[in-house]
């Protein structure tokens, strides 16, 4: 702020042989004081605000839908979805408490709010984002226990899930609170630097990035690899058991004439259970033609003759059923791999760039601001993806979303 000043100057001028003193006043022009934020160019502010505002709106709507679906749909009110509910709350807090101020920070040249607002913004940012990431780890742990222990699914207790939720929020507090408790770089004050940014202390950087991302990510990757291995072995387990089993039982309907309609065969049709194994199928198919002549079957035909007559068709049907089941198992295996790949891939793509820059930032001071902005909003975008990733593969969530969109819950209450 520049104050108005009046400067008086005196000059001595010699006019001819007479010395004359000339006095005059020089008044410095006052510079007007600019209040409020100094925004960037409109060509940058307008599209940036619209794009980021739509992202915030989508994040709010998606997570509100998840919360509403769990609270309104009885089928979704189970212990396992407590983690999804708490994750949606964390992402909703990111969208409402963090992202709007981040938009304001993007379109202004310097930080113009109070230092306390900066501290609260950074604290909520680290708390909510860390809690969101740790909820993903808790979900992976819950899925691993569910896959490896059948009794866990039946006896999953609310106490266990609530403990995991409490740990996620507690670790987030431990990482975010040191700034408010004074652990910060003295030069990292918005009133001095004109910027509101995370503490650049090297020790705190390793502590925060390790606790919020690197350690949880390593744990999550290990767990998902084990989940995939267990799911794959379980899918193939039935095939392994069938290979060890020598015989399969097929019920074949044999059209055979009878002396008359009876209670056991009112339609003149009898059913014969035939025990087949792979050896008999191979031998039977080699010794029989493709066409099966059942016209010679009579009421007096023995069961062994029925078996020999119908063996080719039974083996063909068994081979077809086996092939279809193998295709179904391969499809399930690919679906499990794709689901886990989408979950881990989206999480790593969104957050890894940010935490790489956060780890390098204390050592590299010349990282462009545009890079900081891109990696930051890419991390925020994970809060928009979580409602999609963790619910789109669940038909119950899809049905609940449709009911919310078409107002079926409101109609039911009325």
PDB file of C-alpha atoms in Angstrom, residues 53-170:
ATOM      1  CA  UNK A  53     -16.536 -26.753 -11.978  1.00  0.00           C
ATOM      2  CA  UNK A  54     -18.091 -29.580 -13.987  1.00  0.00           C
ATOM      3  CA  UNK A  55     -15.612 -31.984 -12.420  1.00  0.00           C
ATOM      4  CA  UNK A  56     -16.602 -30.809  -8.947  1.00  0.00           C
ATOM      5  CA  UNK A  57     -20.295 -31.158  -9.817  1.00  0.00           C
ATOM      6  CA  UNK A  58     -19.801 -34.685 -11.186  1.00  0.00           C
ATOM      7  CA  UNK A  59     -17.865 -35.691  -8.066  1.00  0.00           C
ATOM      8  CA  UNK A  60     -20.598 -34.383  -5.784  1.00  0.00           C
ATOM      9  CA  UNK A  61     -23.414 -36.055  -7.740  1.00  0.00           C
ATOM     10  CA  UNK A  62     -21.626 -39.408  -7.989  1.00  0.00           C
ATOM     11  CA  UNK A  63     -20.819 -39.671  -4.309  1.00  0.00           C
ATOM     12  CA  UNK A  64     -24.226 -38.389  -3.229  1.00  0.00           C
ATOM     13  CA  UNK A  65     -25.792 -41.125  -5.357  1.00  0.00           C
ATOM     14  CA  UNK A  66     -23.635 -43.769  -3.652  1.00  0.00           C
ATOM     15  CA  UNK A  67     -24.553 -42.496  -0.177  1.00  0.00           C
ATOM     16  CA  UNK A  68     -28.246 -42.266  -1.064  1.00  0.00           C
ATOM     17  CA  UNK A  69     -28.259 -45.757  -2.599  1.00  0.00           C
ATOM     18  CA  UNK A  70     -26.790 -47.342   0.532  1.00  0.00           C
ATOM     19  CA  UNK A  71     -29.150 -45.449   2.845  1.00  0.00           C
ATOM     20  CA  UNK A  72     -32.293 -46.146   0.791  1.00  0.00           C
ATOM     21  CA  UNK A  73     -31.760 -49.637  -0.640  1.00  0.00           C
ATOM     22  CA  UNK A  74     -32.161 -52.409   1.928  1.00  0.00           C
ATOM     23  CA  UNK A  75     -30.135 -54.874  -0.134  1.00  0.00           C
ATOM     24  CA  UNK A  76     -27.135 -52.534   0.100  1.00  0.00           C
ATOM     25  CA  UNK A  77     -27.376 -51.998   3.853  1.00  0.00           C
ATOM     26  CA  UNK A  78     -24.806 -54.623   4.771  1.00  0.00           C
ATOM     27  CA  UNK A  79     -21.561 -54.466   6.690  1.00  0.00           C
ATOM     28  CA  UNK A  80     -19.351 -54.699   3.606  1.00  0.00           C
ATOM     29  CA  UNK A  81     -20.820 -51.483   2.155  1.00  0.00           C
ATOM     30  CA  UNK A  82     -19.845 -49.477   5.250  1.00  0.00           C
ATOM     31  CA  UNK A  83     -16.439 -49.043   3.630  1.00  0.00           C
ATOM     32  CA  UNK A  84     -18.012 -47.861   0.375  1.00  0.00           C
ATOM     33  CA  UNK A  85     -20.186 -45.427   2.346  1.00  0.00           C
ATOM     34  CA  UNK A  86     -17.229 -43.972   4.258  1.00  0.00           C
ATOM     35  CA  UNK A  87     -15.210 -43.751   1.027  1.00  0.00           C
ATOM     36  CA  UNK A  88     -18.047 -41.797  -0.591  1.00  0.00           C
ATOM     37  CA  UNK A  89     -18.135 -39.432   2.407  1.00  0.00           C
ATOM     38  CA  UNK A  90     -14.374 -38.803   2.098  1.00  0.00           C
ATOM     39  CA  UNK A  91     -14.657 -38.133  -1.644  1.00  0.00           C
ATOM     40  CA  UNK A  92     -17.665 -35.877  -1.063  1.00  0.00           C
ATOM     41  CA  UNK A  93     -15.609 -33.858   1.428  1.00  0.00           C
ATOM     42  CA  UNK A  94     -12.884 -33.532  -1.195  1.00  0.00           C
ATOM     43  CA  UNK A  95     -15.447 -32.168  -3.649  1.00  0.00           C
ATOM     44  CA  UNK A  96     -17.072 -29.707  -1.240  1.00  0.00           C
ATOM     45  CA  UNK A  97     -14.276 -28.553   1.086  1.00  0.00           C
ATOM     46  CA  UNK A  98     -11.153 -28.793  -1.056  1.00  0.00           C
ATOM     47  CA  UNK A  99     -11.837 -28.582  -4.774  1.00  0.00           C
ATOM     48  CA  UNK A 100     -13.726 -25.214  -4.824  1.00  0.00           C
ATOM     49  CA  UNK A 101     -10.848 -23.405  -3.113  1.00  0.00           C
ATOM     50  CA  UNK A 102      -8.460 -25.193  -5.454  1.00  0.00           C
ATOM     51  CA  UNK A 103     -10.353 -23.696  -8.395  1.00  0.00           C
ATOM     52  CA  UNK A 104     -10.022 -20.261  -6.829  1.00  0.00           C
ATOM     53  CA  UNK A 105      -6.313 -20.830  -6.364  1.00  0.00           C
ATOM     54  CA  UNK A 106      -5.951 -21.861  -9.999  1.00  0.00           C
ATOM     55  CA  UNK A 107      -7.477 -18.709 -11.494  1.00  0.00           C
ATOM     56  CA  UNK A 108      -5.730 -16.180  -9.217  1.00  0.00           C
ATOM     57  CA  UNK A 109      -2.149 -14.990  -9.477  1.00  0.00           C
ATOM     58  CA  UNK A 110      -1.413 -14.968  -5.745  1.00  0.00           C
ATOM     59  CA  UNK A 111      -3.035 -16.189  -2.550  1.00  0.00           C
ATOM     60  CA  UNK A 112      -5.235 -13.350  -1.265  1.00  0.00           C
ATOM     61  CA  UNK A 113      -7.062 -15.054   1.604  1.00  0.00           C
ATOM     62  CA  UNK A 114      -5.933 -15.211   5.211  1.00  0.00           C
ATOM     63  CA  UNK A 115      -3.146 -17.530   6.358  1.00  0.00           C
ATOM     64  CA  UNK A 116      -5.618 -19.429   8.537  1.00  0.00           C
ATOM     65  CA  UNK A 117      -7.764 -20.226   5.488  1.00  0.00           C
ATOM     66  CA  UNK A 118      -4.686 -21.606   3.761  1.00  0.00           C
ATOM     67  CA  UNK A 119      -3.887 -23.818   6.754  1.00  0.00           C
ATOM     68  CA  UNK A 120      -7.438 -25.186   6.904  1.00  0.00           C
ATOM     69  CA  UNK A 121      -7.539 -25.788   3.153  1.00  0.00           C
ATOM     70  CA  UNK A 122      -4.249 -27.718   3.130  1.00  0.00           C
ATOM     71  CA  UNK A 123      -5.300 -29.668   6.237  1.00  0.00           C
ATOM     72  CA  UNK A 124      -8.646 -30.749   4.751  1.00  0.00           C
ATOM     73  CA  UNK A 125      -6.940 -31.523   1.458  1.00  0.00           C
ATOM     74  CA  UNK A 126      -4.444 -33.901   3.049  1.00  0.00           C
ATOM     75  CA  UNK A 127      -6.991 -35.395   5.465  1.00  0.00           C
ATOM     76  CA  UNK A 128      -9.692 -36.193   2.904  1.00  0.00           C
ATOM     77  CA  UNK A 129      -7.386 -37.356   0.118  1.00  0.00           C
ATOM     78  CA  UNK A 130      -5.359 -39.552   2.485  1.00  0.00           C
ATOM     79  CA  UNK A 131      -8.543 -41.009   3.994  1.00  0.00           C
ATOM     80  CA  UNK A 132      -9.865 -41.719   0.487  1.00  0.00           C
ATOM     81  CA  UNK A 133      -6.672 -43.579  -0.455  1.00  0.00           C
ATOM     82  CA  UNK A 134      -6.613 -45.557   2.793  1.00  0.00           C
ATOM     83  CA  UNK A 135     -10.244 -46.573   2.298  1.00  0.00           C
ATOM     84  CA  UNK A 136      -9.187 -48.180  -0.977  1.00  0.00           C
ATOM     85  CA  UNK A 137      -6.591 -50.171   0.971  1.00  0.00           C
ATOM     86  CA  UNK A 138      -9.230 -51.194   3.524  1.00  0.00           C
ATOM     87  CA  UNK A 139     -11.541 -52.341   0.723  1.00  0.00           C
ATOM     88  CA  UNK A 140      -8.753 -54.457  -0.762  1.00  0.00           C
ATOM     89  CA  UNK A 141      -8.074 -56.040   2.657  1.00  0.00           C
ATOM     90  CA  UNK A 142     -11.780 -56.801   3.106  1.00  0.00           C
ATOM     91  CA  UNK A 143     -11.955 -58.406  -0.334  1.00  0.00           C
ATOM     92  CA  UNK A 144      -8.862 -60.490   0.352  1.00  0.00           C
ATOM     93  CA  UNK A 145     -10.335 -61.842   3.583  1.00  0.00           C
ATOM     94  CA  UNK A 146     -13.606 -62.539   1.781  1.00  0.00           C
ATOM     95  CA  UNK A 147     -11.857 -64.475  -0.994  1.00  0.00           C
ATOM     96  CA  UNK A 148      -9.522 -66.501   1.211  1.00  0.00           C
ATOM     97  CA  UNK A 149     -11.910 -67.228   4.079  1.00  0.00           C
ATOM     98  CA  UNK A 150     -15.499 -68.253   3.426  1.00  0.00           C
ATOM     99  CA  UNK A 151     -16.361 -67.953   7.115  1.00  0.00           C
ATOM    100  CA  UNK A 152     -15.321 -64.271   7.048  1.00  0.00           C
ATOM    101  CA  UNK A 153     -18.086 -63.470   4.552  1.00  0.00           C
ATOM    102  CA  UNK A 154     -20.676 -65.137   6.773  1.00  0.00           C
ATOM    103  CA  UNK A 155     -19.354 -63.722  10.038  1.00  0.00           C
ATOM    104  CA  UNK A 156     -18.151 -60.316   8.859  1.00  0.00           C
ATOM    105  CA  UNK A 157     -18.731 -58.074  11.860  1.00  0.00           C
ATOM    106  CA  UNK A 158     -19.497 -54.377  11.899  1.00  0.00           C
ATOM    107  CA  UNK A 159     -16.810 -53.940  14.553  1.00  0.00           C
ATOM    108  CA  UNK A 160     -14.050 -55.082  12.186  1.00  0.00           C
ATOM    109  CA  UNK A 161     -15.200 -52.766   9.394  1.00  0.00           C
ATOM    110  CA  UNK A 162     -15.595 -49.796  11.740  1.00  0.00           C
ATOM    111  CA  UNK A 163     -12.078 -50.358  13.085  1.00  0.00           C
ATOM    112  CA  UNK A 164     -10.691 -50.227   9.537  1.00  0.00           C
ATOM    113  CA  UNK A 165     -12.658 -47.034   8.849  1.00  0.00           C
ATOM    114  CA  UNK A 166     -11.380 -45.457  12.087  1.00  0.00           C
ATOM    115  CA  UNK A 167      -7.779 -46.383  11.203  1.00  0.00           C
ATOM    116  CA  UNK A 168      -8.130 -44.765   7.768  1.00  0.00           C
ATOM    117  CA  UNK A 169      -9.375 -41.469   9.215  1.00  0.00           C
ATOM    118  CA  UNK A 170      -6.890 -41.550  12.116  1.00  0.00           C
TER     119      UNK A 170
END
